[in-house]
Amino acid sequence: DTGLDLDHPDIVDNLWVNEDEIAENGIDDDGNGFIDDVYGWDFVDDDGDPAPDTGEDSTPDAVTHGTVIAGIAGATGDNGIGINGVAWNVKLMSVRMLDAAGAGDSFTASDAIDYAVANGADVINLSFAGELQDPLMRIAVRDAYRSGTVIVSALGNENQNTDSNPVFPACFSNAREDWVIGEGASTKSDDKSEFSNYG
């Protein structure tokens, strides 16, 4: 996503930490090819600070999106701050692959997926959807799935049936394997939201 706020009081206790890396020493201590990747990696700016870009050209909804999603998934529970995440006993790895406007490309997304898998992610959330089926991202998603990583991806918001109008990465699969859990939106009464894709 767009990265997450590493100082957020409801997330900071659940941040993933690369224990083999020493912060800000300019050395790739663990030899994984990424220097100072203590909390993850920023594939947009190619550095070890995977927090959102909040510069003057940023879009507020885009910049906060990664933090919002991380909070829903794993905000610290029962601490009197913000919300309770769905899972409290988690470690959130920030892997930024969307820019300050919420835009990105499949090359960056593929690299981000590969990084998360290589660094032990059990679950990868991909909060984006598009109609183009990029072969490079398909391979990254397939390899992540086959490594035992659970991949969750947005289905999109066009009220379309993805069986006839597939979106990716949610619809990546082969004849025998469905690699991604596609996530749609629902109402408070647990019906499909009118805008949500389905299938």
PDB file of C-alpha atoms in Angstrom:
ATOM      1  CA  ASP A   1       0.000   0.000   0.000  1.00  0.00           C
ATOM      2  CA  THR A   2       1.165   3.578   0.674  1.00  0.00           C
ATOM      3  CA  GLY A   3       3.113   2.505   3.759  1.00  0.00           C
ATOM      4  CA  LEU A   4       2.050   2.935   7.345  1.00  0.00           C
ATOM      5  CA  ASP A   5       2.628   5.517  10.062  1.00  0.00           C
ATOM      6  CA  LEU A   6       5.441   3.929  12.064  1.00  0.00           C
ATOM      7  CA  ASP A   7       4.747   6.252  15.017  1.00  0.00           C
ATOM      8  CA  HIS A   8       0.993   5.650  15.196  1.00  0.00           C
ATOM      9  CA  PRO A   9       0.175   4.998  18.885  1.00  0.00           C
ATOM     10  CA  ASP A  10      -2.293   2.211  18.049  1.00  0.00           C
ATOM     11  CA  ILE A  11       0.147   0.423  15.713  1.00  0.00           C
ATOM     12  CA  VAL A  12       3.637   1.001  17.091  1.00  0.00           C
ATOM     13  CA  ASP A  13       3.498  -1.938  19.525  1.00  0.00           C
ATOM     14  CA  ASN A  14       2.575  -4.327  16.702  1.00  0.00           C
ATOM     15  CA  LEU A  15       5.220  -3.305  14.167  1.00  0.00           C
ATOM     16  CA  TRP A  16       7.330  -6.032  12.600  1.00  0.00           C
ATOM     17  CA  VAL A  17      11.013  -5.513  13.335  1.00  0.00           C
ATOM     18  CA  ASN A  18      13.850  -7.015  11.328  1.00  0.00           C
ATOM     19  CA  GLU A  19      15.967  -8.115  14.296  1.00  0.00           C
ATOM     20  CA  ASP A  20      18.965  -8.826  12.051  1.00  0.00           C
ATOM     21  CA  GLU A  21      19.243  -5.217  10.879  1.00  0.00           C
ATOM     22  CA  ILE A  22      20.830  -2.338  12.829  1.00  0.00           C
ATOM     23  CA  ALA A  23      18.935   0.915  12.329  1.00  0.00           C
ATOM     24  CA  GLU A  24      20.503   3.800  10.415  1.00  0.00           C
ATOM     25  CA  ASN A  25      24.036   2.426  10.159  1.00  0.00           C
ATOM     26  CA  GLY A  26      24.028   2.413   6.349  1.00  0.00           C
ATOM     27  CA  ILE A  27      24.942  -1.293   6.219  1.00  0.00           C
ATOM     28  CA  ASP A  28      22.975  -4.276   4.957  1.00  0.00           C
ATOM     29  CA  ASP A  29      23.532  -6.166   8.207  1.00  0.00           C
ATOM     30  CA  ASP A  30      21.439  -9.197   7.307  1.00  0.00           C
ATOM     31  CA  GLY A  31      22.674  -9.439   3.713  1.00  0.00           C
ATOM     32  CA  ASN A  32      19.208  -9.438   2.176  1.00  0.00           C
ATOM     33  CA  GLY A  33      20.029  -6.670  -0.307  1.00  0.00           C
ATOM     34  CA  PHE A  34      18.203  -3.900   1.597  1.00  0.00           C
ATOM     35  CA  ILE A  35      20.061  -1.407   3.775  1.00  0.00           C
ATOM     36  CA  ASP A  36      18.491  -0.449   7.123  1.00  0.00           C
ATOM     37  CA  ASP A  37      15.204  -2.264   6.443  1.00  0.00           C
ATOM     38  CA  VAL A  38      14.310  -2.407  10.142  1.00  0.00           C
ATOM     39  CA  TYR A  39      10.516  -1.985   9.690  1.00  0.00           C
ATOM     40  CA  GLY A  40      10.202  -2.994   6.033  1.00  0.00           C
ATOM     41  CA  TRP A  41      11.067  -1.325   2.742  1.00  0.00           C
ATOM     42  CA  ASP A  42       9.927   1.607   0.633  1.00  0.00           C
ATOM     43  CA  PHE A  43       9.905   0.415  -2.995  1.00  0.00           C
ATOM     44  CA  VAL A  44       8.811   3.847  -4.233  1.00  0.00           C
ATOM     45  CA  ASP A  45      11.769   5.791  -2.807  1.00  0.00           C
ATOM     46  CA  ASP A  46      14.042   2.733  -2.554  1.00  0.00           C
ATOM     47  CA  ASP A  47      14.985   3.183   1.090  1.00  0.00           C
ATOM     48  CA  GLY A  48      14.430   1.770   4.568  1.00  0.00           C
ATOM     49  CA  ASP A  49      11.719   4.263   5.566  1.00  0.00           C
ATOM     50  CA  PRO A  50       8.404   2.636   4.584  1.00  0.00           C
ATOM     51  CA  ALA A  51       6.254   5.396   6.077  1.00  0.00           C
ATOM     52  CA  PRO A  52       3.831   7.322   3.832  1.00  0.00           C
ATOM     53  CA  ASP A  53       5.061  10.317   1.846  1.00  0.00           C
ATOM     54  CA  THR A  54       3.192  13.285   3.324  1.00  0.00           C
ATOM     55  CA  GLY A  55       4.778  15.966   1.128  1.00  0.00           C
ATOM     56  CA  GLU A  56       2.815  18.813  -0.426  1.00  0.00           C
ATOM     57  CA  ASP A  57       1.955  16.754  -3.535  1.00  0.00           C
ATOM     58  CA  SER A  58       0.406  13.956  -1.471  1.00  0.00           C
ATOM     59  CA  THR A  59      -3.264  12.993  -1.498  1.00  0.00           C
ATOM     60  CA  PRO A  60      -4.636  12.681   2.076  1.00  0.00           C
ATOM     61  CA  ASP A  61      -6.839   9.644   1.347  1.00  0.00           C
ATOM     62  CA  ALA A  62      -3.941   7.849  -0.328  1.00  0.00           C
ATOM     63  CA  VAL A  63      -1.350   8.701   2.329  1.00  0.00           C
ATOM     64  CA  THR A  64      -3.514   7.432   5.191  1.00  0.00           C
ATOM     65  CA  HIS A  65      -4.825   4.326   3.425  1.00  0.00           C
ATOM     66  CA  GLY A  66      -1.999   1.961   4.382  1.00  0.00           C
ATOM     67  CA  THR A  67      -2.247   2.992   8.035  1.00  0.00           C
ATOM     68  CA  VAL A  68      -6.028   2.574   8.037  1.00  0.00           C
ATOM     69  CA  ILE A  69      -5.771  -0.931   6.569  1.00  0.00           C
ATOM     70  CA  ALA A  70      -2.980  -1.894   8.990  1.00  0.00           C
ATOM     71  CA  GLY A  71      -5.094  -0.626  11.886  1.00  0.00           C
ATOM     72  CA  ILE A  72      -8.128  -2.636  10.844  1.00  0.00           C
ATOM     73  CA  ALA A  73      -5.953  -5.720  10.557  1.00  0.00           C
ATOM     74  CA  GLY A  74      -3.778  -5.326  13.615  1.00  0.00           C
ATOM     75  CA  ALA A  75      -4.249  -2.245  15.798  1.00  0.00           C
ATOM     76  CA  THR A  76      -3.346  -2.940  19.422  1.00  0.00           C
ATOM     77  CA  GLY A  77      -6.426  -4.110  21.304  1.00  0.00           C
ATOM     78  CA  ASP A  78      -7.814  -3.074  24.690  1.00  0.00           C
ATOM     79  CA  ASN A  79      -5.398  -0.163  25.094  1.00  0.00           C
ATOM     80  CA  GLY A  80      -7.857   2.745  25.200  1.00  0.00           C
ATOM     81  CA  ILE A  81      -6.483   4.165  21.921  1.00  0.00           C
ATOM     82  CA  GLY A  82      -8.226   4.255  18.543  1.00  0.00           C
ATOM     83  CA  ILE A  83      -9.717   0.927  17.506  1.00  0.00           C
ATOM     84  CA  ASN A  84      -9.157  -2.758  18.166  1.00  0.00           C
ATOM     85  CA  GLY A  85      -7.636  -4.547  15.196  1.00  0.00           C
ATOM     86  CA  VAL A  86      -9.125  -7.810  13.981  1.00  0.00           C
ATOM     87  CA  ALA A  87      -5.991  -9.599  15.219  1.00  0.00           C
ATOM     88  CA  TRP A  88      -4.096  -8.257  18.232  1.00  0.00           C
ATOM     89  CA  ASN A  89      -1.172 -10.677  18.296  1.00  0.00           C
ATOM     90  CA  VAL A  90       0.357  -9.698  14.948  1.00  0.00           C
ATOM     91  CA  LYS A  91       3.420  -8.021  13.546  1.00  0.00           C
ATOM     92  CA  LEU A  92       2.766  -5.487  10.780  1.00  0.00           C
ATOM     93  CA  MET A  93       5.469  -5.221   8.106  1.00  0.00           C
ATOM     94  CA  SER A  94       5.316  -1.980   6.164  1.00  0.00           C
ATOM     95  CA  VAL A  95       6.151  -2.535   2.505  1.00  0.00           C
ATOM     96  CA  ARG A  96       5.401   0.678   0.598  1.00  0.00           C
ATOM     97  CA  MET A  97       4.674   0.223  -3.113  1.00  0.00           C
ATOM     98  CA  LEU A  98       2.180   3.014  -3.860  1.00  0.00           C
ATOM     99  CA  ASP A  99       3.199   6.668  -4.111  1.00  0.00           C
ATOM    100  CA  ALA A 100       1.763   9.696  -2.317  1.00  0.00           C
ATOM    101  CA  ALA A 101      -1.180   9.800  -4.757  1.00  0.00           C
ATOM    102  CA  GLY A 102      -1.929   6.079  -4.306  1.00  0.00           C
ATOM    103  CA  ALA A 103      -0.523   5.123  -7.722  1.00  0.00           C
ATOM    104  CA  GLY A 104       1.957   2.389  -8.543  1.00  0.00           C
ATOM    105  CA  ASP A 105       2.917  -0.225 -11.078  1.00  0.00           C
ATOM    106  CA  SER A 106       3.117  -3.995 -11.294  1.00  0.00           C
ATOM    107  CA  PHE A 107       6.930  -4.052 -11.222  1.00  0.00           C
ATOM    108  CA  THR A 108       7.015  -2.326  -7.850  1.00  0.00           C
ATOM    109  CA  ALA A 109       4.155  -4.468  -6.562  1.00  0.00           C
ATOM    110  CA  SER A 110       5.956  -7.651  -7.622  1.00  0.00           C
ATOM    111  CA  ASP A 111       9.141  -6.564  -5.857  1.00  0.00           C
ATOM    112  CA  ALA A 112       7.141  -5.706  -2.737  1.00  0.00           C
ATOM    113  CA  ILE A 113       5.447  -9.123  -2.725  1.00  0.00           C
ATOM    114  CA  ASP A 114       8.794 -10.881  -3.146  1.00  0.00           C
ATOM    115  CA  TYR A 115      10.289  -8.850  -0.287  1.00  0.00           C
ATOM    116  CA  ALA A 116       7.421  -9.648   2.081  1.00  0.00           C
ATOM    117  CA  VAL A 117       7.653 -13.376   1.352  1.00  0.00           C
ATOM    118  CA  ALA A 118      11.454 -13.431   1.704  1.00  0.00           C
ATOM    119  CA  ASN A 119      11.160 -11.729   5.077  1.00  0.00           C
ATOM    120  CA  GLY A 120       8.624 -14.147   6.506  1.00  0.00           C
ATOM    121  CA  ALA A 121       5.211 -12.592   5.902  1.00  0.00           C
ATOM    122  CA  ASP A 122       2.412 -15.052   6.675  1.00  0.00           C
ATOM    123  CA  VAL A 123      -0.272 -12.828   5.116  1.00  0.00           C
ATOM    124  CA  ILE A 124       0.062 -10.180   2.409  1.00  0.00           C
ATOM    125  CA  ASN A 125      -2.637  -7.565   1.888  1.00  0.00           C
ATOM    126  CA  LEU A 126      -2.881  -5.929  -1.554  1.00  0.00           C
ATOM    127  CA  SER A 127      -5.400  -3.081  -1.420  1.00  0.00           C
ATOM    128  CA  PHE A 128      -5.609  -2.397  -5.136  1.00  0.00           C
ATOM    129  CA  ALA A 129      -7.281  -3.835  -8.221  1.00  0.00           C
ATOM    130  CA  GLY A 130      -6.879  -3.442 -11.953  1.00  0.00           C
ATOM    131  CA  GLU A 131      -8.009  -5.091 -15.160  1.00  0.00           C
ATOM    132  CA  LEU A 132      -4.559  -5.748 -16.647  1.00  0.00           C
ATOM    133  CA  GLN A 133      -3.083  -9.174 -15.958  1.00  0.00           C
ATOM    134  CA  ASP A 134       0.642  -8.539 -15.660  1.00  0.00           C
ATOM    135  CA  PRO A 135       2.754 -11.710 -16.065  1.00  0.00           C
ATOM    136  CA  LEU A 136       5.436 -10.536 -13.615  1.00  0.00           C
ATOM    137  CA  MET A 137       2.923  -9.893 -10.836  1.00  0.00           C
ATOM    138  CA  ARG A 138       1.193 -13.173 -11.635  1.00  0.00           C
ATOM    139  CA  ILE A 139       4.475 -15.005 -10.993  1.00  0.00           C
ATOM    140  CA  ALA A 140       5.076 -13.093  -7.737  1.00  0.00           C
ATOM    141  CA  VAL A 141       1.567 -13.906  -6.473  1.00  0.00           C
ATOM    142  CA  ARG A 142       1.859 -17.554  -7.529  1.00  0.00           C
ATOM    143  CA  ASP A 143       5.216 -17.949  -5.837  1.00  0.00           C
ATOM    144  CA  ALA A 144       3.932 -16.267  -2.664  1.00  0.00           C
ATOM    145  CA  TYR A 145       0.932 -18.605  -2.589  1.00  0.00           C
ATOM    146  CA  ARG A 146       3.089 -21.671  -3.151  1.00  0.00           C
ATOM    147  CA  SER A 147       5.417 -20.588  -0.334  1.00  0.00           C
ATOM    148  CA  GLY A 148       2.458 -20.851   2.044  1.00  0.00           C
ATOM    149  CA  THR A 149       1.706 -17.129   2.261  1.00  0.00           C
ATOM    150  CA  VAL A 150      -1.959 -16.091   2.341  1.00  0.00           C
ATOM    151  CA  ILE A 151      -2.673 -13.312  -0.159  1.00  0.00           C
ATOM    152  CA  VAL A 152      -5.688 -11.040   0.286  1.00  0.00           C
ATOM    153  CA  SER A 153      -6.596  -8.485  -2.355  1.00  0.00           C
ATOM    154  CA  ALA A 154      -9.288  -5.914  -3.030  1.00  0.00           C
ATOM    155  CA  LEU A 155     -11.923  -6.897  -5.594  1.00  0.00           C
ATOM    156  CA  GLY A 156     -12.615  -3.298  -6.650  1.00  0.00           C
ATOM    157  CA  ASN A 157     -15.566  -0.933  -6.498  1.00  0.00           C
ATOM    158  CA  GLU A 158     -17.269  -1.025  -9.910  1.00  0.00           C
ATOM    159  CA  ASN A 159     -20.220  -3.332  -9.042  1.00  0.00           C
ATOM    160  CA  GLN A 160     -18.967  -5.877 -11.603  1.00  0.00           C
ATOM    161  CA  ASN A 161     -19.006  -9.656 -11.587  1.00  0.00           C
ATOM    162  CA  THR A 162     -15.345 -10.647 -11.524  1.00  0.00           C
ATOM    163  CA  ASP A 163     -16.201 -14.048 -13.013  1.00  0.00           C
ATOM    164  CA  SER A 164     -16.917 -12.274 -16.304  1.00  0.00           C
ATOM    165  CA  ASN A 165     -14.796  -9.131 -15.730  1.00  0.00           C
ATOM    166  CA  PRO A 166     -11.765 -10.319 -13.741  1.00  0.00           C
ATOM    167  CA  VAL A 167      -9.622  -7.920 -11.725  1.00  0.00           C
ATOM    168  CA  PHE A 168      -6.080  -8.491 -10.616  1.00  0.00           C
ATOM    169  CA  PRO A 169      -4.374  -9.480  -8.414  1.00  0.00           C
ATOM    170  CA  ALA A 170      -7.590 -10.816  -6.815  1.00  0.00           C
ATOM    171  CA  CYS A 171      -8.374 -13.147  -9.739  1.00  0.00           C
ATOM    172  CA  PHE A 172      -4.912 -14.668 -10.194  1.00  0.00           C
ATOM    173  CA  SER A 173      -5.236 -18.452 -10.268  1.00  0.00           C
ATOM    174  CA  ASN A 174      -4.699 -21.463 -12.454  1.00  0.00           C
ATOM    175  CA  ALA A 175      -6.909 -24.441 -13.295  1.00  0.00           C
ATOM    176  CA  ARG A 176      -6.146 -26.163  -9.972  1.00  0.00           C
ATOM    177  CA  GLU A 177      -5.301 -23.372  -7.543  1.00  0.00           C
ATOM    178  CA  ASP A 178      -6.990 -20.146  -6.458  1.00  0.00           C
ATOM    179  CA  TRP A 179      -4.064 -18.041  -5.220  1.00  0.00           C
ATOM    180  CA  VAL A 180      -5.794 -14.983  -3.748  1.00  0.00           C
ATOM    181  CA  ILE A 181      -8.654 -14.271  -1.363  1.00  0.00           C
ATOM    182  CA  GLY A 182     -10.658 -11.513  -3.054  1.00  0.00           C
ATOM    183  CA  GLU A 183     -12.158  -9.037  -0.590  1.00  0.00           C
ATOM    184  CA  GLY A 184     -15.341  -7.121  -1.318  1.00  0.00           C
ATOM    185  CA  ALA A 185     -17.267  -4.555   0.696  1.00  0.00           C
ATOM    186  CA  SER A 186     -20.390  -5.208   2.730  1.00  0.00           C
ATOM    187  CA  THR A 187     -22.988  -3.105   4.505  1.00  0.00           C
ATOM    188  CA  LYS A 188     -23.595  -3.059   8.251  1.00  0.00           C
ATOM    189  CA  SER A 189     -26.342  -5.660   7.667  1.00  0.00           C
ATOM    190  CA  ASP A 190     -23.782  -7.925   5.921  1.00  0.00           C
ATOM    191  CA  ASP A 191     -25.180  -7.467   2.423  1.00  0.00           C
ATOM    192  CA  LYS A 192     -22.959  -6.634  -0.542  1.00  0.00           C
ATOM    193  CA  SER A 193     -22.315  -2.910  -0.797  1.00  0.00           C
ATOM    194  CA  GLU A 194     -23.894  -1.584  -3.987  1.00  0.00           C
ATOM    195  CA  PHE A 195     -20.516  -0.495  -5.377  1.00  0.00           C
ATOM    196  CA  SER A 196     -18.513  -3.612  -4.512  1.00  0.00           C
ATOM    197  CA  ASN A 197     -17.341  -6.051  -7.146  1.00  0.00           C
ATOM    198  CA  TYR A 198     -18.313  -9.660  -6.566  1.00  0.00           C
ATOM    199  CA  GLY A 199     -17.836 -13.129  -8.047  1.00  0.00           C
TER     200      GLY A 199
END
